């Protein structure tokens, strides 16, 4: 797709946080679209599965919709496929080496 130099110049002035949100929204829409294509479904089918109007799904698929977690979960359940994947790192407990704690001499109470 050919990019407009005017749009690219304006894009440079967009707050990076806003740009990140918009990019993530488009990634979500792209994932939903890919699932629909893979399953041979249309936006109309997704609307029926979710009990929504086709116009609402069309708005979602423009890439500017602020998806809630509830909406994403509903779409995942309706399509039977994950949309988002959360990556976690398991925290590993430090490996401690324990030495045997045997006293070579009996412990005596401290002197007064």
JSON list of C-alpha atoms in Angstrom, two decimals:
[
{"chain": "A", "resi": 1, "resn": "UNK", "atom": "CA", "xyz": [0.00, 0.00, 0.00]},
{"chain": "A", "resi": 2, "resn": "UNK", "atom": "CA", "xyz": [1.36, 3.39, -1.00]},
{"chain": "A", "resi": 3, "resn": "UNK", "atom": "CA", "xyz": [1.82, 5.74, 1.93]},
{"chain": "A", "resi": 4, "resn": "UNK", "atom": "CA", "xyz": [1.06, 9.41, 1.73]},
{"chain": "A", "resi": 5, "resn": "UNK", "atom": "CA", "xyz": [3.98, 11.63, 2.71]},
{"chain": "A", "resi": 6, "resn": "UNK", "atom": "CA", "xyz": [1.52, 14.12, 4.24]},
{"chain": "A", "resi": 7, "resn": "UNK", "atom": "CA", "xyz": [-0.05, 11.45, 6.44]},
{"chain": "A", "resi": 8, "resn": "UNK", "atom": "CA", "xyz": [3.36, 10.07, 7.41]},
{"chain": "A", "resi": 9, "resn": "UNK", "atom": "CA", "xyz": [4.53, 13.59, 8.39]},
{"chain": "A", "resi": 10, "resn": "UNK", "atom": "CA", "xyz": [1.44, 14.05, 10.57]},
{"chain": "A", "resi": 11, "resn": "UNK", "atom": "CA", "xyz": [1.89, 10.57, 12.04]},
{"chain": "A", "resi": 12, "resn": "UNK", "atom": "CA", "xyz": [5.31, 11.59, 13.38]},
{"chain": "A", "resi": 13, "resn": "UNK", "atom": "CA", "xyz": [3.61, 14.19, 15.58]},
{"chain": "A", "resi": 14, "resn": "UNK", "atom": "CA", "xyz": [1.14, 11.76, 17.13]},
{"chain": "A", "resi": 15, "resn": "UNK", "atom": "CA", "xyz": [1.69, 10.91, 20.77]},
{"chain": "A", "resi": 16, "resn": "UNK", "atom": "CA", "xyz": [3.54, 7.55, 20.89]},
{"chain": "A", "resi": 17, "resn": "UNK", "atom": "CA", "xyz": [1.02, 6.16, 23.40]},
{"chain": "A", "resi": 18, "resn": "UNK", "atom": "CA", "xyz": [-1.88, 7.00, 21.09]},
{"chain": "A", "resi": 19, "resn": "UNK", "atom": "CA", "xyz": [-0.02, 5.48, 18.16]},
{"chain": "A", "resi": 20, "resn": "UNK", "atom": "CA", "xyz": [0.60, 2.30, 20.16]},
{"chain": "A", "resi": 21, "resn": "UNK", "atom": "CA", "xyz": [-3.11, 2.03, 21.06]},
{"chain": "A", "resi": 22, "resn": "UNK", "atom": "CA", "xyz": [-4.19, 2.50, 17.47]},
{"chain": "A", "resi": 23, "resn": "UNK", "atom": "CA", "xyz": [-1.62, -0.03, 16.23]},
{"chain": "A", "resi": 24, "resn": "UNK", "atom": "CA", "xyz": [-2.84, -2.60, 18.77]},
{"chain": "A", "resi": 25, "resn": "UNK", "atom": "CA", "xyz": [-6.44, -1.97, 17.75]},
{"chain": "A", "resi": 26, "resn": "UNK", "atom": "CA", "xyz": [-5.53, -2.63, 14.11]},
{"chain": "A", "resi": 27, "resn": "UNK", "atom": "CA", "xyz": [-3.69, -5.82, 15.11]},
{"chain": "A", "resi": 28, "resn": "UNK", "atom": "CA", "xyz": [-6.82, -7.03, 16.91]},
{"chain": "A", "resi": 29, "resn": "UNK", "atom": "CA", "xyz": [-8.96, -6.26, 13.86]},
{"chain": "A", "resi": 30, "resn": "UNK", "atom": "CA", "xyz": [-6.46, -8.01, 11.58]},
{"chain": "A", "resi": 31, "resn": "UNK", "atom": "CA", "xyz": [-6.56, -11.10, 13.82]},
{"chain": "A", "resi": 32, "resn": "UNK", "atom": "CA", "xyz": [-10.37, -11.16, 13.81]},
{"chain": "A", "resi": 33, "resn": "UNK", "atom": "CA", "xyz": [-10.35, -10.77, 10.03]},
{"chain": "A", "resi": 34, "resn": "UNK", "atom": "CA", "xyz": [-7.82, -13.61, 9.63]},
{"chain": "A", "resi": 35, "resn": "UNK", "atom": "CA", "xyz": [-9.98, -15.91, 11.79]},
{"chain": "A", "resi": 36, "resn": "UNK", "atom": "CA", "xyz": [-13.09, -15.03, 9.79]},
{"chain": "A", "resi": 37, "resn": "UNK", "atom": "CA", "xyz": [-11.30, -15.75, 6.51]},
{"chain": "A", "resi": 38, "resn": "UNK", "atom": "CA", "xyz": [-9.86, -19.03, 7.80]},
{"chain": "A", "resi": 39, "resn": "UNK", "atom": "CA", "xyz": [-13.32, -20.18, 8.86]},
{"chain": "A", "resi": 40, "resn": "UNK", "atom": "CA", "xyz": [-15.02, -18.94, 5.68]},
{"chain": "A", "resi": 41, "resn": "UNK", "atom": "CA", "xyz": [-17.11, -16.45, 7.65]},
{"chain": "A", "resi": 42, "resn": "UNK", "atom": "CA", "xyz": [-18.13, -12.85, 7.00]},
{"chain": "A", "resi": 43, "resn": "UNK", "atom": "CA", "xyz": [-18.71, -9.94, 9.35]},
{"chain": "A", "resi": 44, "resn": "UNK", "atom": "CA", "xyz": [-22.42, -10.66, 9.03]},
{"chain": "A", "resi": 45, "resn": "UNK", "atom": "CA", "xyz": [-21.80, -14.16, 10.44]},
{"chain": "A", "resi": 46, "resn": "UNK", "atom": "CA", "xyz": [-19.89, -12.71, 13.38]},
{"chain": "A", "resi": 47, "resn": "UNK", "atom": "CA", "xyz": [-22.76, -10.31, 14.04]},
{"chain": "A", "resi": 48, "resn": "UNK", "atom": "CA", "xyz": [-25.20, -13.24, 14.12]},
{"chain": "A", "resi": 49, "resn": "UNK", "atom": "CA", "xyz": [-22.93, -15.24, 16.44]},
{"chain": "A", "resi": 50, "resn": "UNK", "atom": "CA", "xyz": [-22.69, -12.31, 18.84]},
{"chain": "A", "resi": 51, "resn": "UNK", "atom": "CA", "xyz": [-26.30, -11.16, 18.58]},
{"chain": "A", "resi": 52, "resn": "UNK", "atom": "CA", "xyz": [-25.14, -7.78, 17.24]},
{"chain": "A", "resi": 53, "resn": "UNK", "atom": "CA", "xyz": [-26.09, -5.70, 14.24]},
{"chain": "A", "resi": 54, "resn": "UNK", "atom": "CA", "xyz": [-23.83, -5.99, 11.24]},
{"chain": "A", "resi": 55, "resn": "UNK", "atom": "CA", "xyz": [-23.28, -2.21, 11.31]},
{"chain": "A", "resi": 56, "resn": "UNK", "atom": "CA", "xyz": [-21.77, -2.47, 14.80]},
{"chain": "A", "resi": 57, "resn": "UNK", "atom": "CA", "xyz": [-19.34, -5.19, 13.70]},
{"chain": "A", "resi": 58, "resn": "UNK", "atom": "CA", "xyz": [-18.45, -3.06, 10.67]},
{"chain": "A", "resi": 59, "resn": "UNK", "atom": "CA", "xyz": [-17.56, -0.18, 13.01]},
{"chain": "A", "resi": 60, "resn": "UNK", "atom": "CA", "xyz": [-15.42, -2.51, 15.11]},
{"chain": "A", "resi": 61, "resn": "UNK", "atom": "CA", "xyz": [-13.57, -3.70, 12.03]},
{"chain": "A", "resi": 62, "resn": "UNK", "atom": "CA", "xyz": [-12.49, -0.19, 11.03]},
{"chain": "A", "resi": 63, "resn": "UNK", "atom": "CA", "xyz": [-9.71, -0.38, 13.59]},
{"chain": "A", "resi": 64, "resn": "UNK", "atom": "CA", "xyz": [-10.72, 2.54, 15.77]},
{"chain": "A", "resi": 65, "resn": "UNK", "atom": "CA", "xyz": [-12.96, 0.67, 18.21]},
{"chain": "A", "resi": 66, "resn": "UNK", "atom": "CA", "xyz": [-11.77, 0.45, 21.81]},
{"chain": "A", "resi": 67, "resn": "UNK", "atom": "CA", "xyz": [-12.27, -3.27, 22.47]},
{"chain": "A", "resi": 68, "resn": "UNK", "atom": "CA", "xyz": [-13.05, -4.24, 26.05]},
{"chain": "A", "resi": 69, "resn": "UNK", "atom": "CA", "xyz": [-11.80, -7.50, 27.53]},
{"chain": "A", "resi": 70, "resn": "UNK", "atom": "CA", "xyz": [-15.43, -8.68, 27.65]},
{"chain": "A", "resi": 71, "resn": "UNK", "atom": "CA", "xyz": [-15.88, -8.00, 23.95]},
{"chain": "A", "resi": 72, "resn": "UNK", "atom": "CA", "xyz": [-12.66, -9.78, 23.04]},
{"chain": "A", "resi": 73, "resn": "UNK", "atom": "CA", "xyz": [-13.62, -12.82, 25.14]},
{"chain": "A", "resi": 74, "resn": "UNK", "atom": "CA", "xyz": [-17.07, -12.88, 23.50]},
{"chain": "A", "resi": 75, "resn": "UNK", "atom": "CA", "xyz": [-15.50, -12.78, 20.03]},
{"chain": "A", "resi": 76, "resn": "UNK", "atom": "CA", "xyz": [-13.01, -15.51, 20.96]},
{"chain": "A", "resi": 77, "resn": "UNK", "atom": "CA", "xyz": [-15.81, -17.74, 22.22]},
{"chain": "A", "resi": 78, "resn": "UNK", "atom": "CA", "xyz": [-18.00, -17.06, 19.19]},
{"chain": "A", "resi": 79, "resn": "UNK", "atom": "CA", "xyz": [-15.17, -17.82, 16.75]},
{"chain": "A", "resi": 80, "resn": "UNK", "atom": "CA", "xyz": [-13.57, -20.59, 18.79]},
{"chain": "A", "resi": 81, "resn": "UNK", "atom": "CA", "xyz": [-10.13, -19.07, 18.37]},
{"chain": "A", "resi": 82, "resn": "UNK", "atom": "CA", "xyz": [-7.85, -16.85, 20.45]},
{"chain": "A", "resi": 83, "resn": "UNK", "atom": "CA", "xyz": [-7.44, -13.20, 19.52]},
{"chain": "A", "resi": 84, "resn": "UNK", "atom": "CA", "xyz": [-4.94, -12.05, 22.10]},
{"chain": "A", "resi": 85, "resn": "UNK", "atom": "CA", "xyz": [-2.10, -13.93, 23.68]},
{"chain": "A", "resi": 86, "resn": "UNK", "atom": "CA", "xyz": [-0.66, -12.73, 26.96]},
{"chain": "A", "resi": 87, "resn": "UNK", "atom": "CA", "xyz": [2.97, -13.55, 27.43]},
{"chain": "A", "resi": 88, "resn": "UNK", "atom": "CA", "xyz": [4.12, -14.10, 30.97]},
{"chain": "A", "resi": 89, "resn": "UNK", "atom": "CA", "xyz": [7.46, -14.92, 32.43]},
{"chain": "A", "resi": 90, "resn": "UNK", "atom": "CA", "xyz": [7.57, -17.34, 35.28]},
{"chain": "A", "resi": 91, "resn": "UNK", "atom": "CA", "xyz": [9.56, -15.93, 38.09]},
{"chain": "A", "resi": 92, "resn": "UNK", "atom": "CA", "xyz": [12.17, -18.41, 39.10]},
{"chain": "A", "resi": 93, "resn": "UNK", "atom": "CA", "xyz": [13.05, -18.58, 42.76]},
{"chain": "A", "resi": 94, "resn": "UNK", "atom": "CA", "xyz": [16.75, -18.15, 43.32]},
{"chain": "A", "resi": 95, "resn": "UNK", "atom": "CA", "xyz": [18.55, -21.41, 43.76]},
{"chain": "A", "resi": 96, "resn": "UNK", "atom": "CA", "xyz": [19.85, -21.47, 47.26]},
{"chain": "A", "resi": 97, "resn": "UNK", "atom": "CA", "xyz": [22.42, -23.98, 48.34]},
{"chain": "A", "resi": 98, "resn": "UNK", "atom": "CA", "xyz": [21.84, -25.14, 51.87]},
{"chain": "A", "resi": 99, "resn": "UNK", "atom": "CA", "xyz": [24.77, -26.41, 53.86]},
{"chain": "A", "resi": 100, "resn": "UNK", "atom": "CA", "xyz": [24.32, -28.83, 56.61]},
{"chain": "A", "resi": 101, "resn": "UNK", "atom": "CA", "xyz": [24.01, -26.92, 59.86]},
{"chain": "A", "resi": 102, "resn": "UNK", "atom": "CA", "xyz": [25.62, -29.26, 62.32]},
{"chain": "A", "resi": 103, "resn": "UNK", "atom": "CA", "xyz": [27.33, -27.79, 65.34]},
{"chain": "A", "resi": 104, "resn": "UNK", "atom": "CA", "xyz": [30.72, -29.23, 66.06]},
{"chain": "A", "resi": 105, "resn": "UNK", "atom": "CA", "xyz": [30.41, -28.10, 69.66]},
{"chain": "A", "resi": 106, "resn": "UNK", "atom": "CA", "xyz": [27.27, -27.88, 71.76]},
{"chain": "A", "resi": 107, "resn": "UNK", "atom": "CA", "xyz": [25.66, -24.47, 71.79]},
{"chain": "A", "resi": 108, "resn": "UNK", "atom": "CA", "xyz": [25.79, -22.83, 75.20]},
{"chain": "A", "resi": 109, "resn": "UNK", "atom": "CA", "xyz": [23.61, -19.97, 76.37]},
{"chain": "A", "resi": 110, "resn": "UNK", "atom": "CA", "xyz": [25.32, -16.60, 76.36]},
{"chain": "A", "resi": 111, "resn": "UNK", "atom": "CA", "xyz": [27.11, -15.59, 79.56]},
{"chain": "A", "resi": 112, "resn": "UNK", "atom": "CA", "xyz": [25.41, -12.87, 81.66]}
]
